[in-house]
PDB file of C-alpha atoms in Angstrom:
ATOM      1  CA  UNK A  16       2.734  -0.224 -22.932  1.00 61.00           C
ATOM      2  CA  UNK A  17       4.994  -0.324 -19.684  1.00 71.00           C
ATOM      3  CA  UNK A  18       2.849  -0.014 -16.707  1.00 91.00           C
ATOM      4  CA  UNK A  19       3.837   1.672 -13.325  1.00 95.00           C
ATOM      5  CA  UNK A  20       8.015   0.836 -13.151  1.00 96.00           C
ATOM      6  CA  UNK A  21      10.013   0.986  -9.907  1.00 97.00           C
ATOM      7  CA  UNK A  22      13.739   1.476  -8.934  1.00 97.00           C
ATOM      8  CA  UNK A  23      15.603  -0.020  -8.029  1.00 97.00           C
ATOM      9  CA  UNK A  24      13.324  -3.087  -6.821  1.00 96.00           C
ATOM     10  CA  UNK A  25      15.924  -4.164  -3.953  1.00 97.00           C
ATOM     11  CA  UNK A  26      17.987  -1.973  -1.191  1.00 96.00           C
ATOM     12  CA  UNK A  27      20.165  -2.159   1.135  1.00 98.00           C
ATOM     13  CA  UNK A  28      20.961   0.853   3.406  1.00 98.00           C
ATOM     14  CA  UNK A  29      22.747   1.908   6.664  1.00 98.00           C
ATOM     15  CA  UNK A  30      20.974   3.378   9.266  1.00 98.00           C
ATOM     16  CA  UNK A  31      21.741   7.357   9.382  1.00 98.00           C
ATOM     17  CA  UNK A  32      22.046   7.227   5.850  1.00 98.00           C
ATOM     18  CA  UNK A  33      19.718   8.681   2.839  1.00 98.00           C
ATOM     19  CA  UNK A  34      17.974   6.887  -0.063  1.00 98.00           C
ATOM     20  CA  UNK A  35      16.219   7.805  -3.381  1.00 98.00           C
ATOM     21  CA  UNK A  36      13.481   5.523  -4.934  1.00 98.00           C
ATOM     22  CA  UNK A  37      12.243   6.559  -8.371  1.00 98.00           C
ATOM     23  CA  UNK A  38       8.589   6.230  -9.817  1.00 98.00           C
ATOM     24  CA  UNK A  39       7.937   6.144 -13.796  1.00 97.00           C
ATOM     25  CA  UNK A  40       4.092   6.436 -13.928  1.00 95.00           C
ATOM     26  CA  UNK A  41       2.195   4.360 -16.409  1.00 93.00           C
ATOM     27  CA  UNK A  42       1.806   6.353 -20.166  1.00 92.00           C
ATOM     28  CA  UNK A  43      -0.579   8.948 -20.339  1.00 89.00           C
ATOM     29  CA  UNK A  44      -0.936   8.754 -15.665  1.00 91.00           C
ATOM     30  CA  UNK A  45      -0.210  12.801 -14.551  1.00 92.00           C
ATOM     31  CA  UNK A  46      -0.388  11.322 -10.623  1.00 92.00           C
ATOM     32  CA  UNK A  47       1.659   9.385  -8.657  1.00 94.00           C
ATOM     33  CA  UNK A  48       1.143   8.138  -4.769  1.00 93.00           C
ATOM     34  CA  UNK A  49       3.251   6.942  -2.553  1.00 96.00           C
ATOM     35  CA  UNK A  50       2.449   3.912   0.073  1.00 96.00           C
ATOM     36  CA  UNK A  51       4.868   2.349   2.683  1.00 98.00           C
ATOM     37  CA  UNK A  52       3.974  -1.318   3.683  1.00 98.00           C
ATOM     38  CA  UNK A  53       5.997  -2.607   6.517  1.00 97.00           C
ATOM     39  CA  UNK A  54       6.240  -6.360   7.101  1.00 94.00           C
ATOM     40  CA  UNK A  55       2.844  -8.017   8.040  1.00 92.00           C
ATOM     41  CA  UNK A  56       0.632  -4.759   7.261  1.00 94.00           C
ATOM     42  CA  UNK A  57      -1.336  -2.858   4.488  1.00 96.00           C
ATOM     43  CA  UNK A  58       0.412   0.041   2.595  1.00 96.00           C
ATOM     44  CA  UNK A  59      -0.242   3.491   4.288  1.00 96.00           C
ATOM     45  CA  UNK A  60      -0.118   6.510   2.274  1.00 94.00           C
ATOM     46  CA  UNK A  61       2.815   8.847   2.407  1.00 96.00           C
ATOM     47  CA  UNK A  62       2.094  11.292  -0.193  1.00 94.00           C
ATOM     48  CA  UNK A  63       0.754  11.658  -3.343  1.00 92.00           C
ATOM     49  CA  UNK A  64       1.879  14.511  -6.312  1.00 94.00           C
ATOM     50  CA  UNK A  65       0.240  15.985  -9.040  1.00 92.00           C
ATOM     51  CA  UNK A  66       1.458  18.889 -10.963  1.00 93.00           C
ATOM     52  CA  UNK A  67       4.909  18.879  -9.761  1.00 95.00           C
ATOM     53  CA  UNK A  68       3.560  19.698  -6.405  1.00 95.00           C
ATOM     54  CA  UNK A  69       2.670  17.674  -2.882  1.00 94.00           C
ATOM     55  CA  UNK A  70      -1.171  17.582  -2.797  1.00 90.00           C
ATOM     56  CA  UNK A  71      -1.485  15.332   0.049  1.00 89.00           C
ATOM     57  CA  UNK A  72      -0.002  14.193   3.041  1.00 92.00           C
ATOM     58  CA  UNK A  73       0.039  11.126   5.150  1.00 92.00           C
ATOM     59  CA  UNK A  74       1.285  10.997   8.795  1.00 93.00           C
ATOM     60  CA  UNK A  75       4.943  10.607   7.798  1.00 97.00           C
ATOM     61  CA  UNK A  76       7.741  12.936   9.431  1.00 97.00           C
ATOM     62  CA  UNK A  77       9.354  15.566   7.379  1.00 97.00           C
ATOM     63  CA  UNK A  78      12.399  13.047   6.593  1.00 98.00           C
ATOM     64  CA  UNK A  79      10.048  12.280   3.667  1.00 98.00           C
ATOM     65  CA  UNK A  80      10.324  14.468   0.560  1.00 98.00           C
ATOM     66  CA  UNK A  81       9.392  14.037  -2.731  1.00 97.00           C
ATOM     67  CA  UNK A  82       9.666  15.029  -5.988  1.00 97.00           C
ATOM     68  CA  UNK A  83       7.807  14.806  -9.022  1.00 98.00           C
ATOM     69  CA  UNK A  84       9.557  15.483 -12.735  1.00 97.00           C
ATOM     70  CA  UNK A  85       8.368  16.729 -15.802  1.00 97.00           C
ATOM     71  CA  UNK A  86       7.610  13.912 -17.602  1.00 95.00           C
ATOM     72  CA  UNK A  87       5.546  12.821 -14.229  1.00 96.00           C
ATOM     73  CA  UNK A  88       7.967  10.524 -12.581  1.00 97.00           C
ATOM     74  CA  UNK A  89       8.353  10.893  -9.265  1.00 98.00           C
ATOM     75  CA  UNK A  90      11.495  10.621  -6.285  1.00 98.00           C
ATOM     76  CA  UNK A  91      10.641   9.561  -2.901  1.00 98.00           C
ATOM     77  CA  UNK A  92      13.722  10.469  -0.660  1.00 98.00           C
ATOM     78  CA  UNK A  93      14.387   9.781   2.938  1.00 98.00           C
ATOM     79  CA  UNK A  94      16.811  11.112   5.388  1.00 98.00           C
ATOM     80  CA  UNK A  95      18.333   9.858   8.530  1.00 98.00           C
ATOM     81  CA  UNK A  96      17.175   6.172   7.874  1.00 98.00           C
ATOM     82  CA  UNK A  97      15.969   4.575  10.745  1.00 98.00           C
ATOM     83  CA  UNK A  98      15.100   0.335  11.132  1.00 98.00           C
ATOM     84  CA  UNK A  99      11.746   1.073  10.735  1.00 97.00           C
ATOM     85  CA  UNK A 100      11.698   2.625   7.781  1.00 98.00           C
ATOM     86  CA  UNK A 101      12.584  -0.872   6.352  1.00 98.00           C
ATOM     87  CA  UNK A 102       9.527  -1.940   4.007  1.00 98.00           C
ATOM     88  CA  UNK A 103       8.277  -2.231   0.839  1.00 97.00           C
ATOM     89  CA  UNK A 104       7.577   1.603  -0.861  1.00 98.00           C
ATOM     90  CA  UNK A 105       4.930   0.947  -3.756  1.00 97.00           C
ATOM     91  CA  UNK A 106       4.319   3.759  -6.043  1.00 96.00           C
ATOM     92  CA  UNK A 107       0.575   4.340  -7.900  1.00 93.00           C
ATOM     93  CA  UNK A 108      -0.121   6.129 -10.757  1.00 92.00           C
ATOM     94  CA  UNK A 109      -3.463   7.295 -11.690  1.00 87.00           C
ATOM     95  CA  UNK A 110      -4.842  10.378 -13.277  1.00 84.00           C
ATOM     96  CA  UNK A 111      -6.076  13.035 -11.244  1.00 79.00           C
ATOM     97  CA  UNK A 112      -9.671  13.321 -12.780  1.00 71.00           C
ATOM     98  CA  UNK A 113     -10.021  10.008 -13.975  1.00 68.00           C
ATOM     99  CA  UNK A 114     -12.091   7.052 -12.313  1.00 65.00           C
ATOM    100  CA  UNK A 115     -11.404   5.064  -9.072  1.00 62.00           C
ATOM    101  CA  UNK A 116     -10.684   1.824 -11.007  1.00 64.00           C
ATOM    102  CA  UNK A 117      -7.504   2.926 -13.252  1.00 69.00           C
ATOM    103  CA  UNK A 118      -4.906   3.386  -9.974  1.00 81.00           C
ATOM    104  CA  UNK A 119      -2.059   1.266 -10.987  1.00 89.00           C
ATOM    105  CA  UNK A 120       0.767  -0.055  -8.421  1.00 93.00           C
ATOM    106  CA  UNK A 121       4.437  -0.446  -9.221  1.00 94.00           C
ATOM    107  CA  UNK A 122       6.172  -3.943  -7.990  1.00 94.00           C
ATOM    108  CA  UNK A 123       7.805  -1.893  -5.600  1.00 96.00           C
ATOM    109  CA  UNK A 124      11.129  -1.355  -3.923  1.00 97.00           C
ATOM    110  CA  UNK A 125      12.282  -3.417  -0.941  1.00 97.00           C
ATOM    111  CA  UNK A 126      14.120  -1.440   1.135  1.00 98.00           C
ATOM    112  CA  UNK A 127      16.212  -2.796   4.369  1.00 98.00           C
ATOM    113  CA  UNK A 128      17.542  -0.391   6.828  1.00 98.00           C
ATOM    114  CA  UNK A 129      20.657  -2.348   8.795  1.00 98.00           C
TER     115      UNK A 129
ATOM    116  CA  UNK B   4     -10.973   9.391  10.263  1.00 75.00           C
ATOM    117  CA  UNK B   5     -11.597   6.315   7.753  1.00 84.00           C
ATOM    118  CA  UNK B   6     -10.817   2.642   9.236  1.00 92.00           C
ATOM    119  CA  UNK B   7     -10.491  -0.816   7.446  1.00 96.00           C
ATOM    120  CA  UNK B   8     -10.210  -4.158   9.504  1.00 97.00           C
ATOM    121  CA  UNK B   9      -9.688  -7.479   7.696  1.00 98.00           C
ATOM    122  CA  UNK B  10     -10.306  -9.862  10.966  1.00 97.00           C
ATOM    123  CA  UNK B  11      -8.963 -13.122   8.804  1.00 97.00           C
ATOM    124  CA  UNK B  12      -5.016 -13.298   9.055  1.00 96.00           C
ATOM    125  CA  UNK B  13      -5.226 -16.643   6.892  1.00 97.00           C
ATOM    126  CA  UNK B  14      -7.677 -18.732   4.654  1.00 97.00           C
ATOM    127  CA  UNK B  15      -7.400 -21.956   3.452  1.00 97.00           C
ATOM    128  CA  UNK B  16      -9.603 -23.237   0.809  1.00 97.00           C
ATOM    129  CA  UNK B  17      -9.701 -26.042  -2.235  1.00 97.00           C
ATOM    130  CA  UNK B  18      -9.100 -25.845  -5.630  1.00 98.00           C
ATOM    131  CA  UNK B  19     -12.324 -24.907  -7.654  1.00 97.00           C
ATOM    132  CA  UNK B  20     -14.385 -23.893  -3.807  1.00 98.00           C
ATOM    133  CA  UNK B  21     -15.823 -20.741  -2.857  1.00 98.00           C
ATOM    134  CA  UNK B  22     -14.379 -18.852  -0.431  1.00 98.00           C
ATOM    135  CA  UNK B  23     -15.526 -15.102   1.315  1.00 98.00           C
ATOM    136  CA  UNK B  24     -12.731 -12.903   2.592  1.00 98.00           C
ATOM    137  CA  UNK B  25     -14.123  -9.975   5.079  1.00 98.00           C
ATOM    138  CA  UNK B  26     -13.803  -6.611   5.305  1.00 98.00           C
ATOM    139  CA  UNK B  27     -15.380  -4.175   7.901  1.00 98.00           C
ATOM    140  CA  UNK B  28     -14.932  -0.442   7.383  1.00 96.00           C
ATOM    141  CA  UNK B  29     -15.748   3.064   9.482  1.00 94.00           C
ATOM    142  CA  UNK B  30     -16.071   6.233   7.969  1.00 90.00           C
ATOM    143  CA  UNK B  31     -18.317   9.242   8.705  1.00 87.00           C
ATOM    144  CA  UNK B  32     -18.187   9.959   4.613  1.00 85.00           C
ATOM    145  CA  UNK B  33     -21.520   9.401   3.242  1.00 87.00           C
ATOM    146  CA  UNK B  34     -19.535   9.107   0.083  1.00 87.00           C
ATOM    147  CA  UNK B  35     -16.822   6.609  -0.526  1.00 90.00           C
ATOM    148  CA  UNK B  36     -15.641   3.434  -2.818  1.00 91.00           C
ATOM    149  CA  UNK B  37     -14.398   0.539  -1.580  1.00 94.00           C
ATOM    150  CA  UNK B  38     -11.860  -1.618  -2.924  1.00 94.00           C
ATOM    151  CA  UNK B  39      -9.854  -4.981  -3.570  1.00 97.00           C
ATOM    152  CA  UNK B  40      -6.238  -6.005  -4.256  1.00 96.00           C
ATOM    153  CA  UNK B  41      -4.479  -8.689  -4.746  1.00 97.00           C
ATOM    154  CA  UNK B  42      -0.815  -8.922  -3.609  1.00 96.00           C
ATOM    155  CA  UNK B  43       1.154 -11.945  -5.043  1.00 95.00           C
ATOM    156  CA  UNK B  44       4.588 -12.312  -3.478  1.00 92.00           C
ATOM    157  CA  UNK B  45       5.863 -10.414  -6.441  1.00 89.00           C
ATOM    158  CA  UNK B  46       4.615  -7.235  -4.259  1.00 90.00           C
ATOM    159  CA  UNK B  47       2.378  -5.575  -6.769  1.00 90.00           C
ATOM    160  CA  UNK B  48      -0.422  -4.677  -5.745  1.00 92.00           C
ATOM    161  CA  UNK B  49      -3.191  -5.522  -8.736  1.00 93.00           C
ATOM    162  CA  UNK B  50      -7.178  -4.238  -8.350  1.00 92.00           C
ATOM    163  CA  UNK B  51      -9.492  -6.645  -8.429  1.00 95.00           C
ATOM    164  CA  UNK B  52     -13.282  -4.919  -7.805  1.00 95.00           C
ATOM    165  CA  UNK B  53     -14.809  -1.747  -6.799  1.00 93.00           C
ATOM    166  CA  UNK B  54     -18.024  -0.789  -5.010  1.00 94.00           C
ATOM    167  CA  UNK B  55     -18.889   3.079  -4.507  1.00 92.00           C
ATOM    168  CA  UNK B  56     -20.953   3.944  -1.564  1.00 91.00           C
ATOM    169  CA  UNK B  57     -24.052   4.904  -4.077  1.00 92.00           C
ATOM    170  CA  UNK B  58     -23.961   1.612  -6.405  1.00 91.00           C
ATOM    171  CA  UNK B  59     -27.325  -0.235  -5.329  1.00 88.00           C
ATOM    172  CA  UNK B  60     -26.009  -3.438  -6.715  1.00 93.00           C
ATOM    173  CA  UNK B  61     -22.945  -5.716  -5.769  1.00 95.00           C
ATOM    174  CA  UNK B  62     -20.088  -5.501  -8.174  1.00 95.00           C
ATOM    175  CA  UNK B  63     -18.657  -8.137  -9.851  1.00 96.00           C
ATOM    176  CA  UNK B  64     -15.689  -8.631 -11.847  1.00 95.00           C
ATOM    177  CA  UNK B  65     -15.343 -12.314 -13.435  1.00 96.00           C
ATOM    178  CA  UNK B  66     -15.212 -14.964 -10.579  1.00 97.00           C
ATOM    179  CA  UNK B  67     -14.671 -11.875  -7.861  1.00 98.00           C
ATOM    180  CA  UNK B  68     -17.996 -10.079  -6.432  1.00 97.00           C
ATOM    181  CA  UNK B  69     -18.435  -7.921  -3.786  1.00 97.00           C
ATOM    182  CA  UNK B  70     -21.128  -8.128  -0.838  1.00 97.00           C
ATOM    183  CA  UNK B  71     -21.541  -4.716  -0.082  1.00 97.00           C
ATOM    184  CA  UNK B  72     -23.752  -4.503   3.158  1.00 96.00           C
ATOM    185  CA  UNK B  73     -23.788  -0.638   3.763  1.00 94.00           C
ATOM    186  CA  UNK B  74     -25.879  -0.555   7.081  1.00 94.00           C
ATOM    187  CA  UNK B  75     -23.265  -3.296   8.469  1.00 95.00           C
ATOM    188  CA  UNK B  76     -20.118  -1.170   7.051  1.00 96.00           C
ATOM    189  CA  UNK B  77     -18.749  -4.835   5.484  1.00 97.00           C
ATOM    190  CA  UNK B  78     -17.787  -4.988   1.827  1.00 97.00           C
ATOM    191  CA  UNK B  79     -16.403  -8.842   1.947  1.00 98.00           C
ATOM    192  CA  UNK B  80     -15.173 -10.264  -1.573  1.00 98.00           C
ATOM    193  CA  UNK B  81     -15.944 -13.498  -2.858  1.00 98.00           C
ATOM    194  CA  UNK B  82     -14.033 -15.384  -5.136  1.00 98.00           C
ATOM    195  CA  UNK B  83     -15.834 -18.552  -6.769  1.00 96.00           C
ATOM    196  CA  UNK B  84     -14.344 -21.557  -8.419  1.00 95.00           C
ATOM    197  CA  UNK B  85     -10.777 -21.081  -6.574  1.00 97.00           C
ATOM    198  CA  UNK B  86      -7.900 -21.403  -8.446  1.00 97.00           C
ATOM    199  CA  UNK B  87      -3.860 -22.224  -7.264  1.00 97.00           C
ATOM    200  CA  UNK B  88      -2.967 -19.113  -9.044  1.00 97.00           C
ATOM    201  CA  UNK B  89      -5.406 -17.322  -5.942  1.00 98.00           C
ATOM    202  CA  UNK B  90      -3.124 -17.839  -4.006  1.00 98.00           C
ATOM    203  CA  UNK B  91      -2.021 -14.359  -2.557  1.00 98.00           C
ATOM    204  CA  UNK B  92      -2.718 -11.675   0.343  1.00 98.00           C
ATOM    205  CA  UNK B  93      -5.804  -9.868  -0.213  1.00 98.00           C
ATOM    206  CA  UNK B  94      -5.786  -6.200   0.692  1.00 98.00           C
ATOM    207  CA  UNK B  95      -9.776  -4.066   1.247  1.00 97.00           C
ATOM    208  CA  UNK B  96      -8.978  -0.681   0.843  1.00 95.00           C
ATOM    209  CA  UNK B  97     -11.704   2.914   1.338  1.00 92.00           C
ATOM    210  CA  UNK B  98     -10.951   6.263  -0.504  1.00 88.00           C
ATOM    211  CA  UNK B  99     -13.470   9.176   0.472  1.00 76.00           C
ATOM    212  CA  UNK B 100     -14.350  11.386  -2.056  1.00 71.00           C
ATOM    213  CA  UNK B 101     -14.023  14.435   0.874  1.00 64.00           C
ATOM    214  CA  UNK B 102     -10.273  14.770   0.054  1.00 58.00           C
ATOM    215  CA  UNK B 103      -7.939  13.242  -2.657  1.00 57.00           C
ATOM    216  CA  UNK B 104      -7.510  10.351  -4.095  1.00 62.00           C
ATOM    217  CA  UNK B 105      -5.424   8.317  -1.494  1.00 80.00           C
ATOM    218  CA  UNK B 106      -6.498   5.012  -0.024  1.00 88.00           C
ATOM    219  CA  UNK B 107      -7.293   3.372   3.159  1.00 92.00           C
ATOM    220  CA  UNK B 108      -5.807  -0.157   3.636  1.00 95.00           C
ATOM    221  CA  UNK B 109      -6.320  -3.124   5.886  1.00 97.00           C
ATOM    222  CA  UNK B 110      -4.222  -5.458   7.074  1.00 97.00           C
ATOM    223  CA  UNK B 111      -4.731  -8.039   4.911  1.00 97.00           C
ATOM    224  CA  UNK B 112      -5.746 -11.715   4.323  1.00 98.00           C
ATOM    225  CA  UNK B 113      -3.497 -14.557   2.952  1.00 98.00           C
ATOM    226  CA  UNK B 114      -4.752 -16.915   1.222  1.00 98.00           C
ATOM    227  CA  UNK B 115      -4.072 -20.201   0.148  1.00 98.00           C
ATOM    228  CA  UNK B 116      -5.679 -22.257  -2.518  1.00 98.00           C
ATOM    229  CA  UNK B 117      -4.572 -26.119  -2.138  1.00 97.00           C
ATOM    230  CA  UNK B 118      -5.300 -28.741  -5.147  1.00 95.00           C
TER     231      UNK B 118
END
């Protein structure tokens, strides 16, 4: 059973430009959160979506949008890259009513903002 | 709004030693859970233990416990009998049970096990 699966795990990206990471929850997960860790820190939550729809929101600006599918994967996009969006994005799937202890993280994908 | 602070940047310790790694929180949420990770360089983040706000007794998970000291707001892990594979950041983390299920993070704490 595949667990929580980023991509792509590395990027490389212009400032100005936009990127797409994708999120394939682990089997039978209906939720999927999104954290941004910068270099040095602890992830901090961007957003997390259940339902096909945003349920909550972190302090991040509008030029992060997401998506969720279907089939419960998930897109994080951003627009207008900046250097300091470079960081690690992590995804976690969970499900919505189940316990505290069954959040699972994805590896992640590094992204670099030049 | 919720804080964690993880005041330990670094910890050494030897192979098959004890060692505590801290963890201070703030919330006004009279209920909450508390939480471990482990972050290898790899980048995923992998729970290790979890301690609700209304559990009267420590967790513990294998070599990993939790002293939960509610009055003091600290919820520091211990790992016993260290191992090289240890070696790793350590992330506490808070979700209140007010909102959804998103979580709080510290800093972090890297630590190194040496033979």
């Amino acid at each position: 059973d595949a667990g929580v699966t980023q991509s792509p795990t590395h990027l490389i990206k212009t400032r100005g430009q936009q990127v797409t990471l994708r999120c394939s929850p682990k089997s039978g997960h209906d939720t999927v959160s999104w954290y941004q860790q910068a270099l040095g820190q602890g992830p901090q939550f961007i957003f997390q979506y259940y339902e096909e729809e945003e349920r909550q929101r972190g302090n991040f600006p509008d030029r992060f949008s997401g998506h969720q599918f279907p089939n419960y994967s998930s897109e994080l996009n951003v627009n207008a890259l900046l250097l300091g969006d470079s960081a690690l994005y992590l995804c976690a799937s969970s499900l919505y009513q189940g316990s505290d202890t069954e959040a699972f993280f994805g590896q992640g994908t590094r992204l670099t903002v030049v | 709004a919720q804080k964690i602070t993880q005041t330990q940047p670094g910890m050494f310790v030897q192979e098959k030693e004890a060692v505590t790694l801290d963890c201070t929180y703030d919330t006004s949420d009279q209920s909450y859970g508390l939480f471990w990770y482990k972050q290898p360089s790899s980048g995923e983040m992998i729970f290790l233990i979890y301690q609700g706000s209304y559990d009267e007794q420590n967790a513990t998970e294998g070599r990993y416990s939790l002293n939960f000291q509610k009055a003091r707001k600290s919820a520091n892990l211990v790992i016993s009998a260290s191992q090289l594979g240890d070696s790793a950041m350590y992330f506490c983390a808070m979700r209140d049970y007010s909102g959804y299920s998103t979580l709080t993070f510290g800093k972090g704490t890297m630590l190194l096990v040496s033979p």
